[in-house]
């Protein structure tokens, strides 16, 4: 490292999901000409996982492959491919799986969440997940080799709904069963929920509400009522968990292991650590935010702006965020878009059918253009990705 680089403030960003990548691109692009900071992004894969489209990948449809080094190109940010195995918050170091130790002055913790495969016996061994592109590709291969049979989707949340609809539409020879404790779309307006129910019925998806899976076997699932469902394949979308690395590092975490932050997204126990996306327990006036792309990207942007302000000797501003919509795919030509109040409660405004499908495709399109605009941002001025209501944070000036 040359003498100039040695004087730079080292910012390490862990995780290249929507939040982490947004933070890395924003901060690197804004400090490139200033030369007062160097940003390094750490991720186990060198391609971006577009989680909003994994239900499409899982049914054999082609989706864009985005290279993380290409997304970072021109920003001045470095990229390290590797799994994070330990964080030492006191020494300000991060260890990755090839035993390299990376030092930081400021850490952006964005390791996100994965499907909870440990709460129910057998899930880890016998069920598929949609955590990565590779996971989705494995399910796609499995489905393509089935001539008939039942596919069980465990979890009736919106991820489960989208996956069940996509599988039923792309593989009509298979019977899809959607299991969950709640009705699909339970948080939507009755009009939206009615359209969702009708779409699942049209696609032939069998829905079983109030069903609790107690065990997943190689060829079936067992339910709490003692019954079972034969399954040629199981997709698990019920619940998420975060990495235990934050807790092990001594960072203050909530009951789910998420980093507890202050209003500026800094760890309440280690202010040199910012937490973004699913890895953070971010409290707003309406409660703790839940993880989505809609909220994840703004947290990454805000963390970058906060770090810029601190580097300039200023206090970071509070993060404020309100939800705007909940788009739900129901196959390629159908969808529901539920517009929401800032607290994510449903409004009366709903889009359905082809118009909703077009809307969802527009707002969740491959984020090349979004990241490209971030790279072109000047050192001042704020950028807020489309999706949520913008926060009250102004520019980094």
Coordinates of C-alpha atoms in Angstrom, one line a residue, residues 149-344:
X149 CA -45.7 -35.2 -8.5
X150 CA -46.3 -32.6 -5.8
X151 CA -44.1 -29.6 -5.0
X152 CA -44.7 -28.3 -1.5
X153 CA -43.9 -24.7 -0.8
X154 CA -43.5 -24.2 2.9
X155 CA -44.4 -20.7 3.9
X156 CA -47.4 -18.6 2.8
X157 CA -45.7 -15.3 2.9
X158 CA -45.2 -13.3 -0.3
X159 CA -42.1 -15.1 -1.3
X160 CA -43.9 -18.4 -1.0
X161 CA -46.9 -17.0 -3.0
X162 CA -44.6 -15.8 -5.8
X163 CA -42.7 -19.0 -6.0
X164 CA -45.9 -21.2 -5.9
X165 CA -47.5 -19.2 -8.7
X166 CA -44.4 -19.3 -10.8
X167 CA -43.9 -23.0 -10.4
X168 CA -47.5 -23.7 -11.2
X169 CA -47.4 -21.6 -14.3
X170 CA -44.1 -22.9 -15.7
X171 CA -44.7 -26.5 -14.7
X172 CA -48.4 -27.2 -15.1
X173 CA -47.8 -31.0 -15.0
X174 CA -46.8 -30.6 -11.3
X175 CA -49.2 -30.2 -8.4
X176 CA -48.2 -27.2 -6.2
X177 CA -49.3 -27.1 -2.5
X178 CA -48.7 -23.9 -0.6
X179 CA -48.6 -24.4 3.2
X180 CA -48.6 -21.8 5.9
X181 CA -50.0 -20.7 9.2
X182 CA -51.7 -17.6 7.7
X183 CA -53.8 -17.1 4.6
X184 CA -51.7 -15.9 1.6
X185 CA -51.7 -12.1 1.4
X186 CA -52.9 -11.8 4.9
X187 CA -51.6 -8.2 5.2
X188 CA -53.2 -7.0 2.0
X189 CA -56.4 -5.1 1.3
X190 CA -59.4 -7.4 0.8
X191 CA -59.5 -6.4 -2.9
X192 CA -55.8 -7.4 -3.4
X193 CA -56.2 -10.6 -1.4
X194 CA -59.3 -11.6 -3.4
X195 CA -57.3 -11.2 -6.7
X196 CA -54.4 -13.1 -5.2
X197 CA -56.6 -16.0 -4.1
X198 CA -58.3 -16.1 -7.5
X199 CA -54.9 -16.2 -9.3
X200 CA -53.7 -19.1 -7.2
X201 CA -56.9 -21.0 -7.8
X202 CA -56.6 -20.3 -11.6
X203 CA -53.1 -21.7 -11.6
X204 CA -54.2 -24.8 -9.6
X205 CA -52.2 -24.1 -6.5
X206 CA -53.7 -25.9 -3.5
X207 CA -53.6 -23.7 -0.4
X208 CA -53.6 -25.1 3.1
X209 CA -53.8 -22.5 5.8
X210 CA -53.2 -23.1 9.5
X211 CA -50.7 -25.9 8.5
X212 CA -47.6 -26.2 10.6
X213 CA -44.8 -28.4 9.2
X214 CA -43.0 -30.3 11.9
X215 CA -40.6 -32.3 9.8
X216 CA -39.4 -32.5 6.2
X217 CA -38.5 -36.0 4.9
X218 CA -36.8 -37.0 1.6
X219 CA -40.2 -37.6 0.0
X220 CA -42.8 -35.9 2.2
X221 CA -43.6 -33.4 4.8
X222 CA -45.2 -34.1 8.2
X223 CA -47.7 -31.7 9.7
X224 CA -48.6 -30.9 13.3
X225 CA -52.0 -32.5 13.0
X226 CA -50.3 -35.8 12.3
X227 CA -51.0 -35.9 8.6
X228 CA -48.5 -35.9 5.8
X229 CA -48.1 -34.7 2.2
X230 CA -46.1 -36.7 -0.3
X231 CA -43.6 -34.3 -1.9
X232 CA -41.3 -34.8 -5.0
X233 CA -39.7 -31.5 -4.0
X234 CA -40.0 -29.0 -1.1
X235 CA -39.2 -25.3 -1.3
X236 CA -38.8 -23.6 2.1
X237 CA -39.7 -19.9 2.4
X238 CA -40.9 -19.9 6.0
X239 CA -38.9 -17.5 8.2
X240 CA -35.4 -16.1 8.0
X241 CA -32.4 -15.9 10.2
X242 CA -29.3 -13.7 10.2
X243 CA -25.6 -14.5 10.6
X244 CA -24.4 -15.0 14.2
X245 CA -21.3 -13.1 13.4
X246 CA -22.6 -9.8 14.7
X247 CA -23.5 -11.3 18.1
X248 CA -20.2 -13.1 18.2
X249 CA -18.3 -9.9 17.6
X250 CA -19.9 -8.3 20.6
X251 CA -22.2 -5.9 18.7
X252 CA -25.5 -5.2 20.4
X253 CA -28.1 -7.3 18.7
X254 CA -31.9 -7.9 19.1
X255 CA -33.6 -11.2 19.8
X256 CA -33.2 -12.2 16.2
X257 CA -29.5 -11.4 16.0
X258 CA -29.9 -8.2 14.0
X259 CA -27.6 -5.3 14.8
X260 CA -29.4 -2.6 16.9
X261 CA -28.8 0.8 15.4
X262 CA -29.2 4.4 16.4
X263 CA -31.1 6.9 14.3
X264 CA -28.1 7.2 11.9
X265 CA -27.8 3.4 11.4
X266 CA -24.7 3.1 13.6
X267 CA -24.4 0.2 16.0
X268 CA -25.5 1.4 19.4
X269 CA -22.5 -0.4 21.0
X270 CA -19.9 0.3 18.3
X271 CA -20.5 3.6 16.5
X272 CA -17.8 2.8 13.9
X273 CA -20.1 0.1 12.6
X274 CA -23.1 0.8 10.4
X275 CA -25.7 -1.9 9.8
X276 CA -27.9 -1.9 6.7
X277 CA -30.6 -4.1 5.1
X278 CA -31.8 -7.3 6.7
X279 CA -28.9 -7.4 9.1
X280 CA -30.1 -4.3 11.0
X281 CA -32.8 -3.7 13.5
X282 CA -33.8 -0.2 12.5
X283 CA -36.5 1.5 14.5
X284 CA -38.8 4.0 13.0
X285 CA -41.8 5.7 14.5
X286 CA -44.0 2.8 13.4
X287 CA -41.7 0.1 14.7
X288 CA -38.7 -1.9 13.5
X289 CA -38.4 -2.1 9.7
X290 CA -38.7 -5.4 8.0
X291 CA -36.2 -6.3 5.2
X292 CA -37.1 -5.7 1.6
X293 CA -35.2 -4.4 -1.4
X294 CA -37.5 -1.3 -1.1
X295 CA -36.0 -0.5 2.3
X296 CA -32.6 -2.1 1.9
X297 CA -31.2 0.2 -0.8
X298 CA -32.1 3.4 1.1
X299 CA -30.3 2.1 4.2
X300 CA -27.2 1.5 2.1
X301 CA -27.4 5.0 0.6
X302 CA -28.0 6.6 4.0
X303 CA -25.0 4.8 5.6
X304 CA -22.8 6.1 2.8
X305 CA -24.0 9.7 3.3
X306 CA -23.6 9.3 7.1
X307 CA -20.0 8.2 6.7
X308 CA -19.3 11.1 4.4
X309 CA -20.6 13.5 7.0
X310 CA -18.5 12.0 9.7
X311 CA -15.4 12.2 7.5
X312 CA -16.2 15.9 7.0
X313 CA -16.4 16.4 10.8
X314 CA -20.2 16.6 10.9
X315 CA -22.9 14.6 12.7
X316 CA -24.9 12.2 10.5
X317 CA -28.6 12.9 10.1
X318 CA -31.4 10.5 11.2
X319 CA -32.7 7.9 8.8
X320 CA -36.4 8.2 8.0
X321 CA -38.2 5.7 5.8
X322 CA -41.8 5.0 4.8
X323 CA -43.0 2.1 2.7
X324 CA -44.8 2.8 -0.5
X325 CA -46.0 -0.4 -2.2
X326 CA -46.0 -4.2 -2.1
X327 CA -45.7 -5.7 -5.6
X328 CA -46.5 -9.5 -5.8
X329 CA -45.9 -11.5 -8.9
X330 CA -48.5 -14.1 -9.8
X331 CA -46.8 -15.6 -12.8
X332 CA -45.5 -13.6 -15.8
X333 CA -48.8 -11.9 -16.9
X334 CA -50.4 -11.3 -13.6
X335 CA -49.6 -9.5 -10.3
X336 CA -51.0 -7.6 -7.4
X337 CA -49.6 -4.2 -6.4
X338 CA -50.7 -3.1 -2.9
X339 CA -50.0 0.5 -2.2
X340 CA -49.3 1.2 1.4
X341 CA -49.1 3.8 4.1
X342 CA -45.6 4.6 5.4
X343 CA -45.9 2.0 8.1
X344 CA -46.6 -0.7 5.4

